[in-house]
Amino acid sequence: MSPTAKSAIIGKTQTLGGITVIDTPLVAQAIDFARSHSEPYLFNHAVRSWLFAVRLGQLRGINHDAEVVAIGTLLHDLGLTNSFQGPKRFEIEGADAARIFAREQGLDDRRLQLIWDSVALNSTPSIGLYKEAEVALCTAGIGVEFGFQYDQIPAKEMESILAEFPRLEMKRSFADSVCRIVKTKPETTYDNFAGDFGERFVPGYKRPSTVDFLMGAPFEE
C-alpha cells in the first residue's frame, strides 16, 4: 500500500450516520460528485453502501485504503444515472466514469484499478468478495443494501444510518432505474443482475442463454 493510502486511513475523520469515516478533500469531492449526478434515493444508497463497507471493515479489523473504498462505493452506481449512459453494461459505464474522476484527482494506477474493479464488480459478489480488500469491502457494503450480511451491522447503528440517509423508496426506485437499462440496452443485461429485473418487471423481455450461444456457435461440434 502506498504512503498516501496509509495516511488516508489514519487521517482526519468525520461522523456520518453515526459511523466514523475518513474526511479528506478527495472524499469530499467524491461525495459532491455522487450527489450532483444522482437522484436523492441513489445518492443515499451510495452513502449507505460506503458506511456499511466502512463498518464491516472496522468490525473485522481489515486493513484497507479508505479513500479507495469511499470512492468505489460512493460512485458505484454512476452507470444508472442520466449523466453516464453509454453502450456498455451499466457497471462498466460507471467504472469508466469513476476511474476518470479519480485520475483527474491524481490517483496512481494501482488505486485507479482498485476503484474500477470495485465499481465494475459491484453487482457480481461471487467475484468481488474474493478480490483485494478494497474491492471486497465495497462489494460487501453494497450487498448489505440487498440484505446480504445485514445482521453484521449492529441494530442501533443501522437505525442511525437509515435515519440520516433514508432509503426514499429504494426498492421501487432502484428497480425502475434498472428496468430503464433493460428497456434501452437489453443487449447489456444477459449476464448480470439487470436481467433478473427484466424477467420480473419488463413485459416481453427474454435474456439470451449462454447455452444458446454455445449450441449456435458456427462450429461443427
mmCIF file of C-alpha atoms in Angstrom:
data_model
loop_
_atom_site.group_PDB
_atom_site.id
_atom_site.type_symbol
_atom_site.label_atom_id
_atom_site.label_comp_id
_atom_site.label_asym_id
_atom_site.label_seq_id
_atom_site.Cartn_x
_atom_site.Cartn_y
_atom_site.Cartn_z
ATOM 1 C CA MET A 1 0.000 0.000 0.000
ATOM 2 C CA SER A 2 1.338 3.421 -0.884
ATOM 3 C CA PRO A 3 2.205 6.052 1.771
ATOM 4 C CA THR A 4 -0.738 8.093 0.532
ATOM 5 C CA ALA A 5 -3.086 5.195 1.181
ATOM 6 C CA LYS A 6 -1.698 4.649 4.685
ATOM 7 C CA SER A 7 -2.075 8.281 5.629
ATOM 8 C CA ALA A 8 -5.653 8.205 4.341
ATOM 9 C CA ILE A 9 -6.546 5.528 6.885
ATOM 10 C CA ILE A 10 -5.197 7.416 9.915
ATOM 11 C CA GLY A 11 -6.046 10.969 8.823
ATOM 12 C CA LYS A 12 -8.879 13.317 9.668
ATOM 13 C CA THR A 13 -12.286 11.718 10.269
ATOM 14 C CA GLN A 14 -15.924 12.717 10.342
ATOM 15 C CA THR A 15 -19.107 11.054 11.584
ATOM 16 C CA LEU A 16 -21.903 10.220 9.162
ATOM 17 C CA GLY A 17 -24.926 8.222 10.229
ATOM 18 C CA GLY A 18 -23.142 7.507 13.486
ATOM 19 C CA ILE A 19 -20.209 5.857 11.673
ATOM 20 C CA THR A 20 -16.669 7.249 11.806
ATOM 21 C CA VAL A 21 -15.310 7.638 8.272
ATOM 22 C CA ILE A 22 -12.346 9.296 6.649
ATOM 23 C CA ASP A 23 -12.579 13.003 5.836
ATOM 24 C CA THR A 24 -10.201 14.179 3.097
ATOM 25 C CA PRO A 25 -10.603 16.621 0.195
ATOM 26 C CA LEU A 26 -10.726 13.633 -2.173
ATOM 27 C CA VAL A 27 -13.593 12.015 -0.286
ATOM 28 C CA ALA A 28 -15.452 15.332 -0.108
ATOM 29 C CA GLN A 29 -15.102 15.688 -3.879
ATOM 30 C CA ALA A 30 -16.402 12.160 -4.390
ATOM 31 C CA ILE A 31 -19.426 12.897 -2.204
ATOM 32 C CA ASP A 32 -20.163 16.074 -4.153
ATOM 33 C CA PHE A 33 -19.679 14.263 -7.457
ATOM 34 C CA ALA A 34 -22.079 11.481 -6.476
ATOM 35 C CA ARG A 35 -24.655 13.953 -5.192
ATOM 36 C CA SER A 36 -24.509 16.150 -8.300
ATOM 37 C CA HIS A 37 -25.131 13.235 -10.678
ATOM 38 C CA SER A 38 -27.555 11.075 -8.685
ATOM 39 C CA GLU A 39 -31.201 11.170 -7.770
ATOM 40 C CA PRO A 40 -31.654 11.563 -3.995
ATOM 41 C CA TYR A 41 -32.548 7.905 -3.460
ATOM 42 C CA LEU A 42 -29.463 6.767 -5.401
ATOM 43 C CA PHE A 43 -27.155 9.162 -3.591
ATOM 44 C CA ASN A 44 -28.409 7.943 -0.215
ATOM 45 C CA HIS A 45 -27.939 4.356 -1.394
ATOM 46 C CA ALA A 46 -24.330 5.120 -2.323
ATOM 47 C CA VAL A 47 -23.577 6.760 1.025
ATOM 48 C CA ARG A 48 -25.182 3.938 2.987
ATOM 49 C CA SER A 49 -23.143 1.433 0.972
ATOM 50 C CA TRP A 50 -19.987 3.323 1.944
ATOM 51 C CA LEU A 51 -20.940 3.414 5.618
ATOM 52 C CA PHE A 52 -21.738 -0.297 5.605
ATOM 53 C CA ALA A 53 -18.425 -1.069 3.904
ATOM 54 C CA VAL A 54 -16.516 1.034 6.415
ATOM 55 C CA ARG A 55 -18.278 -0.529 9.380
ATOM 56 C CA LEU A 56 -17.716 -4.072 8.145
ATOM 57 C CA GLY A 57 -14.039 -3.259 7.738
ATOM 58 C CA GLN A 58 -13.851 -1.820 11.243
ATOM 59 C CA LEU A 59 -15.658 -4.743 12.840
ATOM 60 C CA ARG A 60 -13.378 -7.248 11.103
ATOM 61 C CA GLY A 61 -10.158 -5.285 11.523
ATOM 62 C CA ILE A 62 -9.465 -5.243 7.766
ATOM 63 C CA ASN A 63 -6.580 -3.027 6.705
ATOM 64 C CA HIS A 64 -7.527 -1.110 3.559
ATOM 65 C CA ASP A 65 -7.177 2.097 1.587
ATOM 66 C CA ALA A 66 -10.033 4.147 3.000
ATOM 67 C CA GLU A 67 -10.136 6.636 0.133
ATOM 68 C CA VAL A 68 -10.419 3.859 -2.453
ATOM 69 C CA VAL A 69 -13.305 2.272 -0.548
ATOM 70 C CA ALA A 70 -15.003 5.660 -0.279
ATOM 71 C CA ILE A 71 -14.716 6.413 -3.995
ATOM 72 C CA GLY A 72 -15.629 2.881 -5.057
ATOM 73 C CA THR A 73 -18.829 2.803 -3.030
ATOM 74 C CA LEU A 74 -19.873 6.425 -3.474
ATOM 75 C CA LEU A 75 -19.538 6.216 -7.261
ATOM 76 C CA HIS A 76 -20.547 2.602 -7.837
ATOM 77 C CA ASP A 77 -23.904 3.378 -9.479
ATOM 78 C CA LEU A 78 -22.917 6.230 -11.787
ATOM 79 C CA GLY A 79 -23.890 3.968 -14.676
ATOM 80 C CA LEU A 80 -27.513 4.128 -13.540
ATOM 81 C CA THR A 81 -27.592 7.924 -13.743
ATOM 82 C CA ASN A 82 -28.522 10.034 -16.753
ATOM 83 C CA SER A 83 -25.026 11.525 -16.831
ATOM 84 C CA PHE A 84 -23.150 8.358 -17.748
ATOM 85 C CA GLN A 85 -25.245 6.470 -20.248
ATOM 86 C CA GLY A 86 -23.417 4.567 -22.969
ATOM 87 C CA PRO A 87 -23.456 1.336 -24.973
ATOM 88 C CA LYS A 88 -21.727 -0.820 -22.341
ATOM 89 C CA ARG A 89 -23.337 -2.511 -19.359
ATOM 90 C CA PHE A 90 -24.086 -0.015 -16.644
ATOM 91 C CA GLU A 91 -21.398 -1.258 -14.253
ATOM 92 C CA ILE A 92 -18.696 -0.674 -16.882
ATOM 93 C CA GLU A 93 -20.010 2.770 -17.782
ATOM 94 C CA GLY A 94 -19.897 3.597 -14.077
ATOM 95 C CA ALA A 95 -16.432 2.101 -13.600
ATOM 96 C CA ASP A 96 -15.059 4.119 -16.504
ATOM 97 C CA ALA A 97 -16.604 7.315 -15.110
ATOM 98 C CA ALA A 98 -15.272 6.648 -11.615
ATOM 99 C CA ARG A 99 -11.788 5.996 -12.995
ATOM 100 C CA ILE A 100 -11.831 9.255 -14.955
ATOM 101 C CA PHE A 101 -12.902 11.109 -11.815
ATOM 102 C CA ALA A 102 -10.128 9.501 -9.748
ATOM 103 C CA ARG A 103 -7.480 10.035 -12.417
ATOM 104 C CA GLU A 104 -8.343 13.727 -12.538
ATOM 105 C CA GLN A 105 -7.668 13.851 -8.786
ATOM 106 C CA GLY A 106 -4.167 12.471 -9.360
ATOM 107 C CA LEU A 107 -4.522 8.905 -8.066
ATOM 108 C CA ASP A 108 -1.930 6.364 -9.180
ATOM 109 C CA ASP A 109 -2.611 3.433 -11.470
ATOM 110 C CA ARG A 110 -2.930 0.859 -8.688
ATOM 111 C CA ARG A 111 -5.625 2.824 -6.881
ATOM 112 C CA LEU A 112 -7.375 3.566 -10.167
ATOM 113 C CA GLN A 113 -7.570 -0.145 -10.905
ATOM 114 C CA LEU A 114 -8.981 -0.949 -7.475
ATOM 115 C CA ILE A 115 -11.658 1.705 -7.938
ATOM 116 C CA TRP A 116 -12.503 0.444 -11.419
ATOM 117 C CA ASP A 117 -12.778 -3.138 -10.178
ATOM 118 C CA SER A 118 -14.913 -2.081 -7.210
ATOM 119 C CA VAL A 119 -17.448 -0.407 -9.473
ATOM 120 C CA ALA A 120 -17.330 -2.912 -12.340
ATOM 121 C CA LEU A 121 -17.859 -5.856 -9.972
ATOM 122 C CA ASN A 122 -20.379 -4.192 -7.669
ATOM 123 C CA SER A 123 -23.205 -6.442 -8.876
ATOM 124 C CA THR A 124 -21.063 -9.593 -9.027
ATOM 125 C CA PRO A 125 -20.377 -10.552 -5.407
ATOM 126 C CA SER A 126 -19.379 -14.075 -6.395
ATOM 127 C CA ILE A 127 -16.205 -12.465 -7.767
ATOM 128 C CA GLY A 128 -15.916 -9.134 -5.938
ATOM 129 C CA LEU A 129 -15.896 -10.646 -2.449
ATOM 130 C CA TYR A 130 -12.736 -12.576 -3.338
ATOM 131 C CA LYS A 131 -10.763 -9.661 -4.762
ATOM 132 C CA GLU A 132 -8.500 -7.234 -2.895
ATOM 133 C CA ALA A 133 -9.655 -5.919 0.489
ATOM 134 C CA GLU A 134 -10.899 -2.645 -1.007
ATOM 135 C CA VAL A 135 -12.942 -4.350 -3.716
ATOM 136 C CA ALA A 136 -14.290 -6.938 -1.286
ATOM 137 C CA LEU A 137 -15.359 -4.286 1.224
ATOM 138 C CA CYS A 138 -17.101 -2.231 -1.471
ATOM 139 C CA THR A 139 -18.896 -5.353 -2.649
ATOM 140 C CA ALA A 140 -19.897 -6.314 0.891
ATOM 141 C CA GLY A 141 -21.121 -2.819 1.782
ATOM 142 C CA ILE A 142 -23.264 -2.617 -1.343
ATOM 143 C CA GLY A 143 -24.560 -6.101 -0.624
ATOM 144 C CA VAL A 144 -25.935 -5.037 2.758
ATOM 145 C CA GLU A 145 -28.376 -2.834 0.824
ATOM 146 C CA PHE A 146 -29.816 -6.031 -0.652
ATOM 147 C CA GLY A 147 -29.944 -7.829 2.675
ATOM 148 C CA PHE A 148 -26.637 -9.708 2.491
ATOM 149 C CA GLN A 149 -24.794 -9.655 5.846
ATOM 150 C CA TYR A 150 -27.482 -7.286 7.138
ATOM 151 C CA ASP A 151 -27.169 -8.811 10.597
ATOM 152 C CA GLN A 152 -23.476 -7.910 10.744
ATOM 153 C CA ILE A 153 -24.346 -4.235 11.248
ATOM 154 C CA PRO A 154 -25.404 -3.595 14.879
ATOM 155 C CA ALA A 155 -29.097 -2.683 15.062
ATOM 156 C CA LYS A 156 -28.550 0.729 16.667
ATOM 157 C CA GLU A 157 -26.008 1.640 14.002
ATOM 158 C CA MET A 158 -28.351 0.525 11.248
ATOM 159 C CA GLU A 159 -31.054 2.711 12.752
ATOM 160 C CA SER A 160 -28.707 5.703 12.846
ATOM 161 C CA ILE A 161 -27.574 5.241 9.241
ATOM 162 C CA LEU A 162 -31.139 4.935 7.961
ATOM 163 C CA ALA A 163 -32.237 7.986 9.929
ATOM 164 C CA GLU A 164 -29.579 10.210 8.350
ATOM 165 C CA PHE A 165 -29.699 8.631 4.881
ATOM 166 C CA PRO A 166 -33.239 7.244 4.426
ATOM 167 C CA ARG A 167 -33.996 4.762 1.675
ATOM 168 C CA LEU A 168 -36.539 7.005 -0.119
ATOM 169 C CA GLU A 169 -38.455 4.111 -1.684
ATOM 170 C CA MET A 170 -35.205 2.407 -2.649
ATOM 171 C CA LYS A 171 -36.802 -0.856 -3.732
ATOM 172 C CA ARG A 172 -39.168 0.721 -6.243
ATOM 173 C CA SER A 173 -36.801 3.449 -7.423
ATOM 174 C CA PHE A 174 -33.841 1.135 -7.917
ATOM 175 C CA ALA A 175 -35.991 -1.373 -9.794
ATOM 176 C CA ASP A 176 -37.260 1.417 -12.053
ATOM 177 C CA SER A 177 -33.708 2.558 -12.802
ATOM 178 C CA VAL A 178 -32.522 -0.931 -13.712
ATOM 179 C CA CYS A 179 -35.624 -1.568 -15.808
ATOM 180 C CA ARG A 180 -34.806 1.546 -17.836
ATOM 181 C CA ILE A 181 -31.474 -0.074 -18.650
ATOM 182 C CA VAL A 182 -33.236 -3.294 -19.620
ATOM 183 C CA LYS A 183 -35.567 -1.429 -21.965
ATOM 184 C CA THR A 184 -32.944 0.793 -23.599
ATOM 185 C CA LYS A 185 -29.911 -1.548 -23.715
ATOM 186 C CA PRO A 186 -31.209 -5.119 -23.399
ATOM 187 C CA GLU A 187 -28.062 -6.465 -25.046
ATOM 188 C CA THR A 188 -26.075 -5.491 -21.916
ATOM 189 C CA THR A 189 -28.258 -7.403 -19.470
ATOM 190 C CA TYR A 190 -27.980 -11.092 -20.281
ATOM 191 C CA ASP A 191 -25.098 -11.910 -17.921
ATOM 192 C CA ASN A 192 -25.748 -9.595 -14.975
ATOM 193 C CA PHE A 193 -28.491 -8.999 -12.438
ATOM 194 C CA ALA A 194 -30.248 -6.461 -14.672
ATOM 195 C CA GLY A 195 -31.699 -9.426 -16.493
ATOM 196 C CA ASP A 196 -33.400 -10.538 -13.279
ATOM 197 C CA PHE A 197 -35.279 -7.236 -13.172
ATOM 198 C CA GLY A 198 -36.151 -7.577 -16.848
ATOM 199 C CA GLU A 199 -37.625 -11.017 -16.370
ATOM 200 C CA ARG A 200 -39.666 -9.865 -13.400
ATOM 201 C CA PHE A 201 -40.844 -6.418 -14.492
ATOM 202 C CA VAL A 202 -40.398 -5.818 -18.256
ATOM 203 C CA PRO A 203 -43.078 -7.458 -20.428
ATOM 204 C CA GLY A 204 -41.640 -9.346 -23.384
ATOM 205 C CA TYR A 205 -38.078 -9.296 -22.115
ATOM 206 C CA LYS A 206 -36.155 -12.527 -22.572
ATOM 207 C CA ARG A 207 -32.458 -12.760 -21.905
ATOM 208 C CA PRO A 208 -30.375 -14.875 -24.289
ATOM 209 C CA SER A 209 -28.917 -18.042 -22.840
ATOM 210 C CA THR A 210 -25.228 -18.952 -22.792
ATOM 211 C CA VAL A 211 -26.393 -22.430 -23.775
ATOM 212 C CA ASP A 212 -27.922 -20.923 -26.929
ATOM 213 C CA PHE A 213 -24.639 -19.176 -27.702
ATOM 214 C CA LEU A 214 -22.693 -22.407 -27.360
ATOM 215 C CA MET A 215 -25.115 -24.566 -29.347
ATOM 216 C CA GLY A 216 -25.492 -21.914 -32.013
ATOM 217 C CA ALA A 217 -21.779 -21.223 -32.408
ATOM 218 C CA PRO A 218 -20.537 -21.642 -36.003
ATOM 219 C CA PHE A 219 -18.600 -24.841 -35.366
ATOM 220 C CA GLU A 220 -19.437 -28.391 -36.412
ATOM 221 C CA GLU A 221 -19.079 -29.742 -32.895
#
